[in-house]
Amino acid sequence: MTPSPALRPATAAELVDLVMQAAAQGTPLECHAGGSKRNVGNPARRAQPVDLGAFAGIVDYEPSELVLTVRPATPLAEVEALLAANGQMLAFEPWDAGALFSGTTGKATIGGTVGAGIAGPRRLTAGGARDHLLGFHAVSGRGEAFKAGGKVVKNVTGYDLAKLMAGSWGQLAIMTELSLKVLPAPRSTATVVIEGLSPEQAVRTMSAAVGSQVSPVAAAYLPAQGGRPSQTCLRLEGFAESVALRRDQLAAMVATEGLATACHDDAPATLWQDIREAAPLRESETLWRAHLSPSRGAALAEALDRAGADWLLDWAGGLAWIGAPAGADIRALVAAEGGHAMLMRGPDHVRSSTPIRHPEAPALAGLSQRVRRAFDPAGILDPERWG
Amino acid sequence: MSLKMPDVCRATIARRLEIAAELRRIVPDGVICTETELKAYESDGLTAYRQPPLVVVLPQNTEQVSQVMAWCHAEGINVVPRGAGTSLSGGALPLADGVLLGLSRMNRIVEIDYLDRVAVVQPGVTNLAVTRAVEADGFYYAPDPSSQIACTIGGNIAENSGGVHCLKYGLTTNNVLGVEMVLADGEVIRLGGRGLEPEGLDLLGVVVGSEGLLGVVTEITVRILPAPEMARAILLGFPDTRSAGDCVAAIIAEGIIPAGMEMMDRPATQAAEAFVQAGYPLDVEALLIVEVDGPPIECDILLARIAEIAASHGASTSRISQDEEERLRFWAGRKAAFPAVGRLAPDYYCMDGTIPRKRLSEVLERMAQLSDHYGLGVANVFHAGDGNLHPLVLYDANQPGQLDKAEAFGADILRMCVEVGGVLTGEHGVGVEKRDLMPAMFDETDLAHQQRIKCAFDPELKLNPGKVFPQLHRCAELGRMHVHHGALPHPELPRF
């Protein structure tokens, strides 16, 4: 069917009215701003589009307070440019998911990024979107405007709804303002790439490095491809003198283990961008994202190899991006290693016939549903997306 | 005590012995119900409020916790969970008609896994015991509340505890990966695991800091970190608090996130120095301790930069610790600040608000005016890096009316924190102490959205009632949607 034209509320009051009506009528809503992640989820849904584009702009930013308050439709690139101009960053390393989901970049917004819990390689040590969302204003599925959390970096007043909101994919409420913790950007960065390790060696090496005083902020593994040997990538950040010293320590550690066939720090600038955007898997028919215990990453990798799937590991083994042909039972392989997998991209027929999210244990599923209904009793916040 | 707690159920109190007998069936060697023994549990760290519990039960495993919860649920009996009872906000204050569920006997470290860099512990394990268990292998557990020798990980989860290092290393919530918990009806669930992101909603995120209102956590998986190679500190004294505050902002602007950054005002500095002779200068209005950690070369460079910044902000004292002994001496005064201030008056009342750092001088000035108004002294220690202020209000509980005055003074301070853009509590929790101040920060709709979470976990409202929410609405009432006279608002808007 042809989608209805998007409604475009201009103020929070208009958004409240709109949601209240939708709740009363049981009309599902699909809220978006840049739309970079609209292709995630079941394509067969009949929700009324709501364009949140009017909720854009920086509200308040005081670098020395380490807090940024911003409206959700503000482009991610604009937020990052503002922070960079002040020597700061969003430490969870958010990235423009449009590259992966729709093939177009530049549309990702800060609200969508936090709402989807998009975090890059530094999430391993710096925390995710949930760790940097301090507070928010929103309109819940009840059609009521409310706020939670605060605009300071340390706060335990009331339930920490910000954690719940980050990564909820808009299933609870529509954010109209976000306050984020920001941090100084590293003054210096170096990447050490170790070539030729097996998945098992790589996971052990990443674990040893992250658990040492060398303290890499990110650790990822790209399996051998074509003529290129596998790459175990460790990123160091900080003040220049400290980075230089720790880079040497890391090289010595690797040499002692007798692991390296090559060890260098002249990695291409695009290496980490490619890892966080799962670029090597861009052409795959379906794309999955799996979370698991880092130590199980190697076993999952071997199972995926046997199944003929492509993959890469990030977060020292705790995150696997998996590319596979339609029909491959990726979820079962991930579950066998104690993890869970979400279908991130795939042709329409796959996304409309495969559960997008990993099924929860029954007791947990019941509780999650009660929490969703607490915010959205009429079930209007795009429920079919996850069907 | 002026605080109104939920109406007591006399019928439940009349059943005390029967309830004790039933609980003893589940936990044969772990039920306390004699008056003298119950008195030991009558308060937590907020000793102004006291109430012996109906019965205490001390289970030893998840199965027993589940059975206790299921039985209390079936009988409609309130339950208050408790770790070590060090809460400063009354989070573990017992109820006259409630079972106090103590987790102190569940104190086993279940597993340590260096490959995944996690420790799996039971809730009664103390915070410091986690670090003790892994330090020989070069690891530690980062959150370090000042009560860490006594407080438990279960309690840390309930309160989302912080500590002096949390600007760099995060609060409890940033260091917990998973929990096993028992819901109010006895059902056992797991949230999170050893991976970094949960599947579905981040319910763990809302359980941490929920002050024992959502469930009883029975096992916790925490992240452990490699211990920094070295830590060093610099002691800085300033002639006024504004310069000290500006210095803090300048350090952060330089891109430095210190491992710890603590400020003390003149009364706190003087009291600490008199108490432990830490070598603090006595001619300063504000004292800063800034700690950095990491490789020695990094510590050297950062301390040199911090010293330069401090000099340009008019620091009158600037001393870098030359060895571990000196670093610990710098901290000895700060760590003894509370008991030191306790020597200035018979009692003190510790507050815990957070403010935007740039408002510090103004807040301290207004606090001095309030101090004159109430005729009570105040000393301040301040987690300067994250804006978490701990004013210590001095009073004498034996003087009629002084406790009430101290509480009124404290409430004024917290309302001021909210007014300048901050929050009611940075790390001690709402509990009973700040419960009735919640409307200063959240309106009714905000609170209703929080309380519906409570309803999703505990629809009968039997877990730790009387805490956090100024008014506990019945869940059915909160669930209603408001449709005005059966008509939709704004009929002129397009229909979908």
PDB file of C-alpha atoms in Angstrom, chain A residues 7 17-18 20-25 27 29 48 62-66 88 117 123-125 128 130-131 140-142 144-161 163-164 166-168 171-172 181 183-184 187 204 207 210-213 215 239 241-242 245-246 249 291-295 315-316 340-341 357-358 360 363-364 367-368 370-372 374-375 377, chain B residues 114-117 139 159-160 163 166-167 171 173-174 187 189-191 194-203 205-206 210 213-214 223 226-229 249 252-257 295 297-298 301-302 305 354-358 383 386 388 421 423-427 429-430 438 441-443 445-446 449-450 452-454 456-457 469 478-482 488-490 493-496:
ATOM      1  CA  LEU A   7       2.598  14.342   9.671  1.00  0.00           C
ATOM      2  CA  ASP A  17      -2.047  15.896  20.623  1.00  0.00           C
ATOM      3  CA  LEU A  18      -1.035  13.707  17.747  1.00  0.00           C
ATOM      4  CA  MET A  20      -2.998  11.132  22.171  1.00  0.00           C
ATOM      5  CA  GLN A  21      -5.240  10.834  19.121  1.00  0.00           C
ATOM      6  CA  ALA A  22      -3.303   7.904  17.783  1.00  0.00           C
ATOM      7  CA  ALA A  23      -3.575   6.164  21.159  1.00  0.00           C
ATOM      8  CA  ALA A  24      -7.304   6.781  21.307  1.00  0.00           C
ATOM      9  CA  GLN A  25      -7.773   5.418  17.780  1.00  0.00           C
ATOM     10  CA  THR A  27      -3.313   4.047  15.000  1.00  0.00           C
ATOM     11  CA  LEU A  29       2.906   5.642  14.366  1.00  0.00           C
ATOM     12  CA  GLN A  48       1.364   6.482   9.974  1.00  0.00           C
ATOM     13  CA  GLU A  62      28.957  24.144  27.953  1.00  0.00           C
ATOM     14  CA  PRO A  63      32.157  22.189  27.262  1.00  0.00           C
ATOM     15  CA  SER A  64      33.576  22.479  30.781  1.00  0.00           C
ATOM     16  CA  GLU A  65      30.393  20.945  32.253  1.00  0.00           C
ATOM     17  CA  LEU A  66      30.818  17.916  29.946  1.00  0.00           C
ATOM     18  CA  GLN A  88      35.344  16.925  22.736  1.00  0.00           C
ATOM     19  CA  GLY A 117      21.823   2.424  20.878  1.00  0.00           C
ATOM     20  CA  ARG A 123      32.046   1.012  23.396  1.00  0.00           C
ATOM     21  CA  LEU A 124      34.293  -1.774  24.699  1.00  0.00           C
ATOM     22  CA  THR A 125      35.891   0.527  27.238  1.00  0.00           C
ATOM     23  CA  GLY A 128      27.470   2.651  25.082  1.00  0.00           C
ATOM     24  CA  ARG A 130      23.024   4.137  27.439  1.00  0.00           C
ATOM     25  CA  ASP A 131      26.040   5.181  29.496  1.00  0.00           C
ATOM     26  CA  SER A 140       5.193   8.655  25.800  1.00  0.00           C
ATOM     27  CA  GLY A 141       2.817   6.412  23.904  1.00  0.00           C
ATOM     28  CA  ARG A 142       0.169   7.654  26.321  1.00  0.00           C
ATOM     29  CA  GLU A 144       1.921  12.652  27.786  1.00  0.00           C
ATOM     30  CA  ALA A 145       5.004  14.842  27.871  1.00  0.00           C
ATOM     31  CA  PHE A 146       7.424  13.888  30.625  1.00  0.00           C
ATOM     32  CA  LYS A 147      11.086  14.117  31.559  1.00  0.00           C
ATOM     33  CA  ALA A 148      13.547  11.868  33.344  1.00  0.00           C
ATOM     34  CA  GLY A 149      17.143  11.965  34.490  1.00  0.00           C
ATOM     35  CA  GLY A 150      18.958  15.290  34.580  1.00  0.00           C
ATOM     36  CA  LYS A 151      21.533  17.540  32.970  1.00  0.00           C
ATOM     37  CA  VAL A 152      24.458  16.715  35.233  1.00  0.00           C
ATOM     38  CA  VAL A 153      26.877  13.797  34.942  1.00  0.00           C
ATOM     39  CA  LYS A 154      26.105  12.316  38.352  1.00  0.00           C
ATOM     40  CA  ASN A 155      22.499  11.708  39.291  1.00  0.00           C
ATOM     41  CA  VAL A 156      20.559   8.939  41.044  1.00  0.00           C
ATOM     42  CA  THR A 157      17.274  10.804  41.529  1.00  0.00           C
ATOM     43  CA  GLY A 158      14.467   8.388  40.659  1.00  0.00           C
ATOM     44  CA  TYR A 159      14.589   5.508  38.227  1.00  0.00           C
ATOM     45  CA  ASP A 160      17.249   5.754  35.546  1.00  0.00           C
ATOM     46  CA  LEU A 161      14.831   5.872  32.614  1.00  0.00           C
ATOM     47  CA  LYS A 163      19.170   3.714  30.329  1.00  0.00           C
ATOM     48  CA  LEU A 164      15.851   2.234  29.298  1.00  0.00           C
ATOM     49  CA  ALA A 166      18.677   4.416  24.915  1.00  0.00           C
ATOM     50  CA  GLY A 167      18.490   1.424  22.601  1.00  0.00           C
ATOM     51  CA  SER A 168      14.700   1.061  22.916  1.00  0.00           C
ATOM     52  CA  GLN A 171       9.172   1.654  21.525  1.00  0.00           C
ATOM     53  CA  LEU A 172       8.477   3.535  24.761  1.00  0.00           C
ATOM     54  CA  LYS A 181      27.579  13.306  28.677  1.00  0.00           C
ATOM     55  CA  LEU A 183      34.215  13.843  27.086  1.00  0.00           C
ATOM     56  CA  PRO A 184      37.512  15.286  25.886  1.00  0.00           C
ATOM     57  CA  ARG A 187      44.844  14.160  21.842  1.00  0.00           C
ATOM     58  CA  ARG A 204      43.010 -14.357  23.605  1.00  0.00           C
ATOM     59  CA  SER A 207      41.523 -10.125  26.038  1.00  0.00           C
ATOM     60  CA  VAL A 210      42.414  -5.085  27.200  1.00  0.00           C
ATOM     61  CA  GLY A 211      43.134  -6.652  30.587  1.00  0.00           C
ATOM     62  CA  SER A 212      46.607  -5.125  30.744  1.00  0.00           C
ATOM     63  CA  GLN A 213      47.932  -1.687  31.574  1.00  0.00           C
ATOM     64  CA  SER A 215      44.683  -0.319  27.979  1.00  0.00           C
ATOM     65  CA  PHE A 239      48.184  11.948  25.461  1.00  0.00           C
ATOM     66  CA  GLU A 241      53.696  10.411  25.246  1.00  0.00           C
ATOM     67  CA  SER A 242      51.487   7.841  26.913  1.00  0.00           C
ATOM     68  CA  LEU A 245      54.905   4.266  25.409  1.00  0.00           C
ATOM     69  CA  ARG A 246      51.921   1.919  25.456  1.00  0.00           C
ATOM     70  CA  GLN A 249      54.612  -2.069  25.415  1.00  0.00           C
ATOM     71  CA  HIS A 291      26.221  -9.891  21.278  1.00  0.00           C
ATOM     72  CA  LEU A 292      27.892 -12.547  23.409  1.00  0.00           C
ATOM     73  CA  SER A 293      30.563 -13.136  26.030  1.00  0.00           C
ATOM     74  CA  PRO A 294      33.830 -11.984  24.422  1.00  0.00           C
ATOM     75  CA  SER A 295      35.504 -15.315  25.182  1.00  0.00           C
ATOM     76  CA  TRP A 315      34.489  -5.353  21.289  1.00  0.00           C
ATOM     77  CA  ALA A 316      37.289  -7.877  21.900  1.00  0.00           C
ATOM     78  CA  HIS A 340      21.650 -13.176  21.000  1.00  0.00           C
ATOM     79  CA  ALA A 341      21.307 -11.862  17.481  1.00  0.00           C
ATOM     80  CA  ARG A 357      14.908  -9.458  17.504  1.00  0.00           C
ATOM     81  CA  HIS A 358      16.139 -12.451  19.442  1.00  0.00           C
ATOM     82  CA  GLU A 360      13.516 -13.412  25.136  1.00  0.00           C
ATOM     83  CA  ALA A 363       9.543 -14.611  32.164  1.00  0.00           C
ATOM     84  CA  LEU A 364      11.658 -11.794  30.783  1.00  0.00           C
ATOM     85  CA  LEU A 367       8.193  -8.305  32.059  1.00  0.00           C
ATOM     86  CA  SER A 368       9.461  -6.446  28.975  1.00  0.00           C
ATOM     87  CA  ARG A 370       4.579  -4.942  30.826  1.00  0.00           C
ATOM     88  CA  VAL A 371       7.259  -2.237  30.732  1.00  0.00           C
ATOM     89  CA  ARG A 372       6.423  -1.391  27.107  1.00  0.00           C
ATOM     90  CA  ALA A 374       3.511   1.039  30.896  1.00  0.00           C
ATOM     91  CA  PHE A 375       4.704   3.649  28.397  1.00  0.00           C
ATOM     92  CA  PRO A 377      -0.624   1.031  26.633  1.00  0.00           C
TER      93      PRO A 377
ATOM     94  CA  TYR B 114      39.909 -12.950  33.381  1.00  0.00           C
ATOM     95  CA  LEU B 115      39.222 -13.797  29.754  1.00  0.00           C
ATOM     96  CA  ASP B 116      35.897 -11.959  29.898  1.00  0.00           C
ATOM     97  CA  ARG B 117      37.231  -9.694  32.653  1.00  0.00           C
ATOM     98  CA  PHE B 139      42.693  -6.146  38.466  1.00  0.00           C
ATOM     99  CA  GLU B 159      21.714   2.669  45.098  1.00  0.00           C
ATOM    100  CA  ASN B 160      23.816   2.923  41.915  1.00  0.00           C
ATOM    101  CA  GLY B 163      32.793   7.034  44.741  1.00  0.00           C
ATOM    102  CA  CYS B 166      33.448   7.785  39.114  1.00  0.00           C
ATOM    103  CA  LEU B 167      34.081  10.724  36.782  1.00  0.00           C
ATOM    104  CA  LEU B 171      29.100   4.592  38.642  1.00  0.00           C
ATOM    105  CA  THR B 173      25.531   1.155  36.493  1.00  0.00           C
ATOM    106  CA  ASN B 174      28.459   1.555  34.105  1.00  0.00           C
ATOM    107  CA  GLU B 187       9.849 -15.470  39.766  1.00  0.00           C
ATOM    108  CA  ILE B 189      14.855 -13.763  35.890  1.00  0.00           C
ATOM    109  CA  ARG B 190      18.210 -12.869  34.399  1.00  0.00           C
ATOM    110  CA  LEU B 191      19.009  -9.482  32.910  1.00  0.00           C
ATOM    111  CA  ARG B 194      28.688 -11.037  30.102  1.00  0.00           C
ATOM    112  CA  GLY B 195      28.195  -9.273  26.803  1.00  0.00           C
ATOM    113  CA  LEU B 196      27.934  -5.511  26.657  1.00  0.00           C
ATOM    114  CA  GLU B 197      24.437  -5.022  25.251  1.00  0.00           C
ATOM    115  CA  PRO B 198      21.245  -6.753  26.352  1.00  0.00           C
ATOM    116  CA  GLU B 199      18.688  -8.177  23.980  1.00  0.00           C
ATOM    117  CA  GLY B 200      15.566  -6.029  23.959  1.00  0.00           C
ATOM    118  CA  LEU B 201      14.904  -3.317  26.512  1.00  0.00           C
ATOM    119  CA  ASP B 202      17.711  -2.432  28.891  1.00  0.00           C
ATOM    120  CA  LEU B 203      15.837  -3.452  32.023  1.00  0.00           C
ATOM    121  CA  GLY B 205      19.684  -0.150  33.405  1.00  0.00           C
ATOM    122  CA  VAL B 206      16.524   0.648  35.309  1.00  0.00           C
ATOM    123  CA  SER B 210      15.965   1.335  41.803  1.00  0.00           C
ATOM    124  CA  LEU B 213      11.712  -1.396  44.762  1.00  0.00           C
ATOM    125  CA  LEU B 214      11.804  -3.618  41.682  1.00  0.00           C
ATOM    126  CA  ARG B 223      33.336  -5.759  35.041  1.00  0.00           C
ATOM    127  CA  PRO B 226      43.320  -3.723  34.998  1.00  0.00           C
ATOM    128  CA  ALA B 227      44.694  -1.727  37.927  1.00  0.00           C
ATOM    129  CA  PRO B 228      46.497   1.429  36.780  1.00  0.00           C
ATOM    130  CA  GLU B 229      50.264   1.173  36.961  1.00  0.00           C
ATOM    131  CA  ALA B 249      36.902  23.733  34.568  1.00  0.00           C
ATOM    132  CA  ILE B 252      38.758  19.536  32.004  1.00  0.00           C
ATOM    133  CA  ALA B 253      39.028  22.004  29.129  1.00  0.00           C
ATOM    134  CA  GLU B 254      42.654  20.875  28.739  1.00  0.00           C
ATOM    135  CA  GLY B 255      41.297  17.400  27.936  1.00  0.00           C
ATOM    136  CA  ILE B 256      42.250  15.882  31.266  1.00  0.00           C
ATOM    137  CA  ILE B 257      39.769  13.633  33.082  1.00  0.00           C
ATOM    138  CA  PRO B 295      51.696   4.860  33.213  1.00  0.00           C
ATOM    139  CA  ILE B 297      55.112   9.075  32.221  1.00  0.00           C
ATOM    140  CA  GLU B 298      51.438   9.993  31.810  1.00  0.00           C
ATOM    141  CA  ILE B 301      52.977  14.973  32.271  1.00  0.00           C
ATOM    142  CA  LEU B 302      49.438  15.446  33.522  1.00  0.00           C
ATOM    143  CA  ARG B 305      50.058  20.495  33.286  1.00  0.00           C
ATOM    144  CA  THR B 354      24.616  17.623  42.248  1.00  0.00           C
ATOM    145  CA  ILE B 355      24.977  21.024  40.593  1.00  0.00           C
ATOM    146  CA  PRO B 356      26.430  22.304  37.340  1.00  0.00           C
ATOM    147  CA  ARG B 357      29.975  23.050  38.468  1.00  0.00           C
ATOM    148  CA  LYS B 358      29.918  26.628  37.197  1.00  0.00           C
ATOM    149  CA  HIS B 383      33.305  15.732  44.132  1.00  0.00           C
ATOM    150  CA  ASP B 386      31.212  15.687  38.542  1.00  0.00           C
ATOM    151  CA  ASN B 388      28.394  16.229  43.404  1.00  0.00           C
ATOM    152  CA  GLY B 421      20.005  23.075  37.141  1.00  0.00           C
ATOM    153  CA  VAL B 423      19.518  17.223  40.974  1.00  0.00           C
ATOM    154  CA  LEU B 424      18.403  16.076  44.442  1.00  0.00           C
ATOM    155  CA  THR B 425      20.867  13.242  44.822  1.00  0.00           C
ATOM    156  CA  GLY B 426      24.121  12.394  43.104  1.00  0.00           C
ATOM    157  CA  GLU B 427      24.915   9.076  44.736  1.00  0.00           C
ATOM    158  CA  GLY B 429      19.693   7.812  46.692  1.00  0.00           C
ATOM    159  CA  VAL B 430      16.225   9.145  47.429  1.00  0.00           C
ATOM    160  CA  MET B 438      10.866  14.569  44.533  1.00  0.00           C
ATOM    161  CA  MET B 441      12.453  17.987  40.432  1.00  0.00           C
ATOM    162  CA  PHE B 442       9.689  15.946  38.813  1.00  0.00           C
ATOM    163  CA  ASP B 443       6.061  16.852  38.158  1.00  0.00           C
ATOM    164  CA  THR B 445       3.417  13.112  35.017  1.00  0.00           C
ATOM    165  CA  ASP B 446       7.172  12.517  35.330  1.00  0.00           C
ATOM    166  CA  HIS B 449       5.998   7.435  34.239  1.00  0.00           C
ATOM    167  CA  GLN B 450       8.564   6.257  36.775  1.00  0.00           C
ATOM    168  CA  ARG B 452       4.533   2.608  36.081  1.00  0.00           C
ATOM    169  CA  ILE B 453       7.910   0.843  35.912  1.00  0.00           C
ATOM    170  CA  LYS B 454       7.333  -0.093  39.524  1.00  0.00           C
ATOM    171  CA  ALA B 456       5.401  -3.532  35.726  1.00  0.00           C
ATOM    172  CA  PHE B 457       7.773  -5.218  38.203  1.00  0.00           C
ATOM    173  CA  PHE B 469       7.839   8.007  45.622  1.00  0.00           C
ATOM    174  CA  LEU B 478      -1.966   4.903  36.979  1.00  0.00           C
ATOM    175  CA  GLY B 479      -2.820   2.690  34.033  1.00  0.00           C
ATOM    176  CA  ARG B 480      -5.874   4.682  32.983  1.00  0.00           C
ATOM    177  CA  MET B 481      -5.659   6.809  29.895  1.00  0.00           C
ATOM    178  CA  HIS B 482      -7.314  10.186  30.064  1.00  0.00           C
ATOM    179  CA  LEU B 488     -10.702  13.491  21.431  1.00  0.00           C
ATOM    180  CA  PRO B 489      -8.771  16.713  21.847  1.00  0.00           C
ATOM    181  CA  HIS B 490      -8.403  19.005  18.857  1.00  0.00           C
ATOM    182  CA  LEU B 493      -6.598  18.016  13.316  1.00  0.00           C
ATOM    183  CA  PRO B 494      -6.468  15.505  10.472  1.00  0.00           C
ATOM    184  CA  ARG B 495      -7.373  11.911  11.321  1.00  0.00           C
ATOM    185  CA  PHE B 496      -5.175   9.064  10.161  1.00  0.00           C
TER     186      PHE B 496
END
